Each structure stands twice: as C-alpha cells, then as structure tokens.
C-alpha cells in the first residue's frame, strides 16, 4: 500500500561569512589518513588473503597484472603525459601500488609496492616540477584540470599519503611545489562554464550561492573533481613539510567554497538523490564528492564547528536519497546483454552513450566504506546488495567488476566495500515506497511492485540550465510486461536532447538570435524544442499527488519553451496534466498557446 507524499522545503545548512582557519582543526597526524587510517590496516590485511575471492580475483589479481605492466616497461614508458586519455596512466598504477603497500601481509611485498609507487609518483612530479609548459608531458597547464584529472586525479594525493614514510624530505618539497601550482590551477579552473566558485578567496558566505546558475554548474563532473583534488592535495602533507601552511590553506577553499556550494546544490536544486547531469556522468560527479567527504572524515577534518556543516557526509540527506533514487530508477526486470551479461534499463535522463544502468561504484564504494567505519549497517548492506546484483553483469560478474583493470581505484573501492566475513546482503527494496519524487530536478518514478513483473511509470519536469541536460520537460515514460511501451530517445548531444525525442510537446516559437543553418539552436527551433542552457524560466510541477493506485501531476513548462537570451518568447502557456491509474491507464491533457496566431 502506498502512502501519500508530502512535499517539504529543505532549509539549507549554511553558515555566515566566516574565514575558517585550517590551523584550528585537529587533523589526524599520522599516515595513512586519506580514505583509511592506521587503525583500519589490521582488518584490511585480514581481507587481503587468497581465501577472499574479492581479493584473490579482484584487487590482488589487478595488482599482479599491474606489476607485470611495470616490469615490462609499459608504465611509465607508454604514458605520454597527456591531459586526457592514456592507456597506462602512471598515477593510476602509483595509487594501486600505494594501497597495496598498506594492506599486503608481507613486509617485503609492502616495501616493493611502496618503492614502485614512489618511482612512478616522483617520475610525474619531477617532470611537473619543471613548470607549466603547454603540450609538454605532465606539464601542460590543463593537466591538473582536464579529463585525466577527473579520471585519476585523486591518485597523486592518495599515493603521497599512503607511502609517506618512503618519501624523502626532498621528495616532499618537490611534491609541495607541484601541488601548490596544481591547487592554484584548480582554484581558478575554467575547463567548463562556471567551473569554480566565485568570488575566489571567499568561504562560507552566502554570496557564493547568490547566482542560481553558477550554483547549478556545481553539479558538473569537472567541478566536483576539482573540489576533490584540491581537498586531497591540501590534506596530504604534514604541517612540518608545508612551510607556512600554504598548501594546507587550500583546504579552506575546498571546504568553504567548493563544498559549500556543492552542499547547497544537493540540498536545493539537486535534492532528492538524482544528480542533475544524468546517468552518464552522475556516478563520477557525485562520486568525487563522496570521495572528498570520506577523506575529510578519515583525516579528522569533518568537524562542522571548524569548517561548516558541509564537511559532514552524514548531515546531508542527499546521500540516503541517492541510494533510494537509484533503486527507483532501474527497470523492474533485467535484460541479457551480449557481452555484459545481465543489465537493468534505467529511467535515463541527460546525455548517454550506452543504454544500461552503469556501475555506481565510484559513488557507492566510498559511501559504503564510510558506512563501514562509521557503523551504518543498513545503508552499507543496501550498497553491497546493489553492487552485487544491480551493477552490469549482476552477481555472476561481481568478481570481474572487482578486478577492473581499466580503473584501479574501482578495484580498491570494491575491496573496501566487501568485508568477506559479512553475511550476504539482503534485498532492501520491500521496505521502500512504490513511488518516489526527486523534487530537485523534478522526476517522479512509480511502480506497481518491486517484482520483476511490475508496471513502471515516470514523469519529468524541472530545470534545464547546465551541460548534459535534455529538453525533456513534461516527459512521460511507461514500462509494462518487461519492456518499454514508450520512453525517451536516449543519446548524446543537442540533437537527441530535443523535445521531440522526449514524449512532450513540440511548439513553434520565434526564431532564435543564433539562427544560422548549421547552429544547433536553429535545428532545435525548427523542431519546436524547449531551450537547453538558456530557457526563460524553470519548469514547475505545480501539483503532485502520489496516492494509492494513482499518480497525478500538473506541470507548467512555459518558461522552458521561451528563451530571453535567444529572443524567442512567443509561447504564452505550455502545460500538461497527467494521471496514471494503475496499472494500465494514462490520461494526458496538454495545453499550449502562443502570441502569434496559426502556430
């Protein structure tokens, strides 16, 4: 039985314009302290044994393969030092070896792994220490803020922390020199639109969230990667190795600017657990935030009295909602994929290159390890069940995913998530309601049961202001007897993002300011689409009722069809009333008017 849903406004937990001093914190003084501490090592070493399949066929197997790659000269030899994709990214190997130097049960093996990690780490650092130089390996000014930095950027600070005792004073001085430059590049990054908090240098001040569009861009995966990398670098070195505290001072910006804005977004325009960029980028975008929050906790820097409430992962309801939203977002039944095995079809939104539910280990891994060390068994069990049964390939491919040799940090996170002594996780879905509303981006997800034979209904109406969002206001989807009867056209870019691919109205409007035939806005105008990036106003769910046996919504999308920026303002009204009468009847009533007759 479904109970009614009451919409409430979540009040932001923000603080005034106080400049928090990093010297006033009480950090963990030893190493490791990022993602794990010395207290965790005995337990983790007890897991790093051949009798643990997640280690034997997962992390342990990856480590052996990585050693072979290094011994064969593939790393660092085949790493071109570029800022985007590299087949053998040096820092990824260094991170893995650094982690193995902590958890291996043999001291000789630990020493070997640590020396490998140091060799690889300092190879990159010594190149970068020569100064920024466009196009030069490891020295390009975009190296620290482009694709490579989000895919593997955590590796540098984690490796430093994990092999700290193996680094010389000269090593640490060079690392500090490079980290200071990289930190400043992250602080002022312009990889994408609104890619850093403004004004720079201001922390814990409402001025940082005064521009709603700038706040929404805090959902971007580059933005959250910059936040993670900045915070990790600031916590990696000891005060004795950071004269004057210059590097450590960047923790004030990471927490008081970046996390301040991100936390505000997660409580407002992203509240409800669905991240704005969609299924393609959400696992990474929110994962980077979870990785930073985990590190703040293990480093003893998640004290709200020092840095503000945004540093406490447990204080933001988004993280519980993220797990609930994930359950509601997956199809009732799985399909057989030719090479992935069993996959679920999500209620996709935003850009997408492949249509299956991707692995959220980059978010659920750090979240689960946080739950393990803070003793939150209910959510930890749910996350372990998700990563066992709902990730691509299901339970049969768990060990294959745990041995991911394309992203070594995934193998680390799988290892941390699965205590071999824990009982098998149980399916938590029966305790969840059958209907779910994510009010931040305006998504309704409802089903008749949690069985594989359930009927499933989705409705979407929210805001469309940042990269990777689609013009899907007032979209409906319907899934019945194991297949979609109607859904959005999943894909990537403005073409696929057009409203006529999203089960909503296409309305003729005034031509846009940018109306050249090869401009994407010209094409969207010809197709009657809502405007991406620059609509006049957000879509609004005016009324909503999730009741026993029905779902009702009234959505006003008028502002999404107009764009003041493009001078396209002819639509005076565009709304949809929709009722789902379970299980098989959907009633839709659309209204649209324009200033110009005949449109």
Short mmCIF file of N, CA and C in Angstrom, two decimals, residues 327-389:
data_model
loop_
_atom_site.label_atom_id
_atom_site.label_comp_id
_atom_site.label_asym_id
_atom_site.label_seq_id
_atom_site.Cartn_x
_atom_site.Cartn_y
_atom_site.Cartn_z
N UNK A 327 17.48 2.83 -6.64
CA UNK A 327 16.54 1.70 -6.70
C UNK A 327 15.33 2.04 -7.58
N UNK A 328 14.78 3.22 -7.40
CA UNK A 328 13.58 3.60 -8.15
C UNK A 328 13.88 3.83 -9.63
N UNK A 329 15.14 4.05 -9.97
CA UNK A 329 15.50 4.42 -11.34
C UNK A 329 15.77 3.22 -12.24
N UNK A 330 15.77 2.01 -11.70
CA UNK A 330 16.09 0.83 -12.51
C UNK A 330 14.83 0.07 -12.89
N UNK A 331 14.86 -0.50 -14.08
CA UNK A 331 13.72 -1.25 -14.60
C UNK A 331 13.38 -2.43 -13.70
N UNK A 332 12.11 -2.83 -13.66
CA UNK A 332 11.74 -3.99 -12.85
C UNK A 332 12.48 -5.27 -13.23
N UNK A 333 12.71 -5.46 -14.51
CA UNK A 333 13.37 -6.69 -14.98
C UNK A 333 14.69 -6.37 -15.66
N UNK A 334 15.61 -7.31 -15.61
CA UNK A 334 16.89 -7.17 -16.29
C UNK A 334 16.82 -7.81 -17.67
N UNK A 335 17.76 -7.39 -18.52
CA UNK A 335 17.89 -7.95 -19.86
C UNK A 335 19.26 -8.61 -20.00
N UNK A 336 19.38 -9.52 -20.95
CA UNK A 336 20.67 -10.15 -21.23
C UNK A 336 21.41 -9.33 -22.27
N UNK A 337 22.56 -8.80 -21.89
CA UNK A 337 23.41 -8.04 -22.81
C UNK A 337 24.44 -8.98 -23.41
N UNK A 338 24.79 -8.79 -24.70
CA UNK A 338 25.69 -9.75 -25.37
C UNK A 338 27.02 -9.96 -24.68
N UNK A 339 27.61 -8.91 -24.12
CA UNK A 339 28.91 -9.11 -23.50
C UNK A 339 29.00 -8.65 -22.05
N UNK A 340 28.00 -7.91 -21.57
CA UNK A 340 28.00 -7.51 -20.17
C UNK A 340 27.29 -8.51 -19.28
N UNK A 341 26.39 -9.29 -19.86
CA UNK A 341 25.56 -10.17 -19.06
C UNK A 341 24.26 -9.48 -18.68
N UNK A 342 23.80 -9.72 -17.49
CA UNK A 342 22.52 -9.16 -17.04
C UNK A 342 22.65 -7.67 -16.75
N UNK A 343 21.80 -6.86 -17.38
CA UNK A 343 21.81 -5.42 -17.15
C UNK A 343 20.39 -4.93 -16.94
N UNK A 344 20.28 -3.85 -16.18
CA UNK A 344 18.99 -3.20 -15.98
C UNK A 344 18.92 -1.95 -16.86
N UNK A 345 17.70 -1.61 -17.26
CA UNK A 345 17.47 -0.41 -18.05
C UNK A 345 17.01 0.70 -17.11
N UNK A 346 17.73 1.78 -17.04
CA UNK A 346 17.31 2.85 -16.13
C UNK A 346 16.30 3.80 -16.78
N UNK A 347 15.62 4.55 -15.94
CA UNK A 347 14.82 5.68 -16.40
C UNK A 347 15.82 6.80 -16.70
N UNK A 348 16.40 6.70 -17.88
CA UNK A 348 17.54 7.55 -18.23
C UNK A 348 17.11 9.01 -18.33
N UNK A 349 18.04 9.88 -17.98
CA UNK A 349 17.86 11.31 -18.23
C UNK A 349 19.24 11.91 -18.50
N UNK A 350 19.28 12.95 -19.33
CA UNK A 350 20.54 13.56 -19.69
C UNK A 350 21.27 12.79 -20.78
N UNK A 351 22.46 13.29 -21.13
CA UNK A 351 23.26 12.66 -22.17
C UNK A 351 23.57 11.21 -21.82
N UNK A 352 23.68 10.37 -22.86
CA UNK A 352 24.01 8.98 -22.63
C UNK A 352 24.63 8.34 -23.86
N UNK A 353 25.71 7.61 -23.67
CA UNK A 353 26.37 6.93 -24.78
C UNK A 353 25.94 5.47 -24.91
N UNK A 354 25.57 4.85 -23.80
CA UNK A 354 25.12 3.45 -23.80
C UNK A 354 23.88 3.34 -22.93
N UNK A 355 22.95 2.49 -23.35
CA UNK A 355 21.72 2.39 -22.58
C UNK A 355 21.70 1.14 -21.71
N UNK A 356 22.33 1.27 -20.57
CA UNK A 356 22.17 0.30 -19.49
C UNK A 356 22.58 1.01 -18.20
N UNK A 357 22.15 0.45 -17.09
CA UNK A 357 22.48 1.04 -15.79
C UNK A 357 23.95 0.79 -15.50
N UNK A 358 24.71 1.85 -15.42
CA UNK A 358 26.15 1.75 -15.23
C UNK A 358 26.48 1.42 -13.77
N UNK A 359 27.73 1.11 -13.53
CA UNK A 359 28.20 0.78 -12.19
C UNK A 359 28.45 2.07 -11.42
N UNK A 360 27.83 2.22 -10.28
CA UNK A 360 27.97 3.41 -9.44
C UNK A 360 29.05 3.23 -8.38
N UNK A 361 30.02 2.35 -8.60
CA UNK A 361 31.00 2.05 -7.56
C UNK A 361 31.80 3.27 -7.16
N UNK A 362 32.01 4.23 -8.06
CA UNK A 362 32.78 5.42 -7.69
C UNK A 362 32.06 6.27 -6.66
N UNK A 363 30.74 6.13 -6.57
CA UNK A 363 29.97 6.80 -5.52
C UNK A 363 29.63 5.85 -4.38
N UNK A 364 29.14 4.66 -4.72
CA UNK A 364 28.69 3.73 -3.70
C UNK A 364 29.85 3.08 -2.96
N UNK A 365 31.03 2.99 -3.59
CA UNK A 365 32.19 2.45 -2.90
C UNK A 365 32.62 3.31 -1.72
N UNK A 366 32.93 4.59 -1.95
CA UNK A 366 33.31 5.44 -0.81
C UNK A 366 32.19 5.60 0.20
N UNK A 367 30.94 5.64 -0.28
CA UNK A 367 29.82 5.77 0.64
C UNK A 367 29.71 4.53 1.53
N UNK A 368 29.90 3.35 0.94
CA UNK A 368 29.84 2.12 1.72
C UNK A 368 30.99 1.99 2.71
N UNK A 369 32.20 2.37 2.29
CA UNK A 369 33.33 2.30 3.22
C UNK A 369 33.14 3.30 4.35
N UNK A 370 32.60 4.47 4.05
CA UNK A 370 32.25 5.43 5.10
C UNK A 370 31.26 4.80 6.08
N UNK A 371 30.25 4.11 5.55
CA UNK A 371 29.27 3.45 6.41
C UNK A 371 29.91 2.35 7.25
N UNK A 372 30.90 1.68 6.69
CA UNK A 372 31.58 0.62 7.43
C UNK A 372 32.33 1.18 8.62
N UNK A 373 33.05 2.27 8.42
CA UNK A 373 33.87 2.81 9.51
C UNK A 373 33.07 3.69 10.46
N UNK A 374 31.86 4.12 10.05
CA UNK A 374 31.00 4.91 10.95
C UNK A 374 29.84 4.08 11.48
N UNK A 375 29.80 2.81 11.12
CA UNK A 375 28.81 1.86 11.64
C UNK A 375 27.38 2.26 11.26
N UNK A 376 27.14 2.23 9.97
CA UNK A 376 25.79 2.43 9.43
C UNK A 376 25.44 1.16 8.65
N UNK A 377 25.10 0.08 9.35
CA UNK A 377 24.97 -1.23 8.69
C UNK A 377 23.84 -1.31 7.68
N UNK A 378 22.75 -0.57 7.90
CA UNK A 378 21.60 -0.69 6.99
C UNK A 378 21.96 -0.19 5.60
N UNK A 379 22.53 1.00 5.52
CA UNK A 379 22.88 1.51 4.20
C UNK A 379 24.03 0.72 3.59
N UNK A 380 24.99 0.32 4.41
CA UNK A 380 26.10 -0.49 3.91
C UNK A 380 25.58 -1.77 3.28
N UNK A 381 24.63 -2.43 3.92
CA UNK A 381 24.07 -3.66 3.38
C UNK A 381 23.36 -3.40 2.06
N UNK A 382 22.63 -2.29 1.98
CA UNK A 382 21.94 -1.94 0.74
C UNK A 382 22.93 -1.69 -0.39
N UNK A 383 24.03 -1.02 -0.08
CA UNK A 383 25.04 -0.73 -1.11
C UNK A 383 25.73 -2.01 -1.57
N UNK A 384 26.00 -2.90 -0.65
CA UNK A 384 26.61 -4.18 -1.03
C UNK A 384 25.66 -4.99 -1.89
N UNK A 385 24.35 -4.92 -1.60
CA UNK A 385 23.37 -5.64 -2.42
C UNK A 385 23.32 -5.03 -3.83
N UNK A 386 23.32 -3.70 -3.90
CA UNK A 386 23.33 -3.04 -5.21
C UNK A 386 24.53 -3.48 -6.02
N UNK A 387 25.71 -3.40 -5.42
CA UNK A 387 26.92 -3.68 -6.17
C UNK A 387 27.08 -5.17 -6.48
N UNK A 388 26.33 -6.01 -5.79
CA UNK A 388 26.34 -7.43 -6.11
C UNK A 388 25.39 -7.76 -7.24
N UNK A 389 24.16 -7.24 -7.16
CA UNK A 389 23.10 -7.71 -8.04
C UNK A 389 22.66 -6.74 -9.13
#
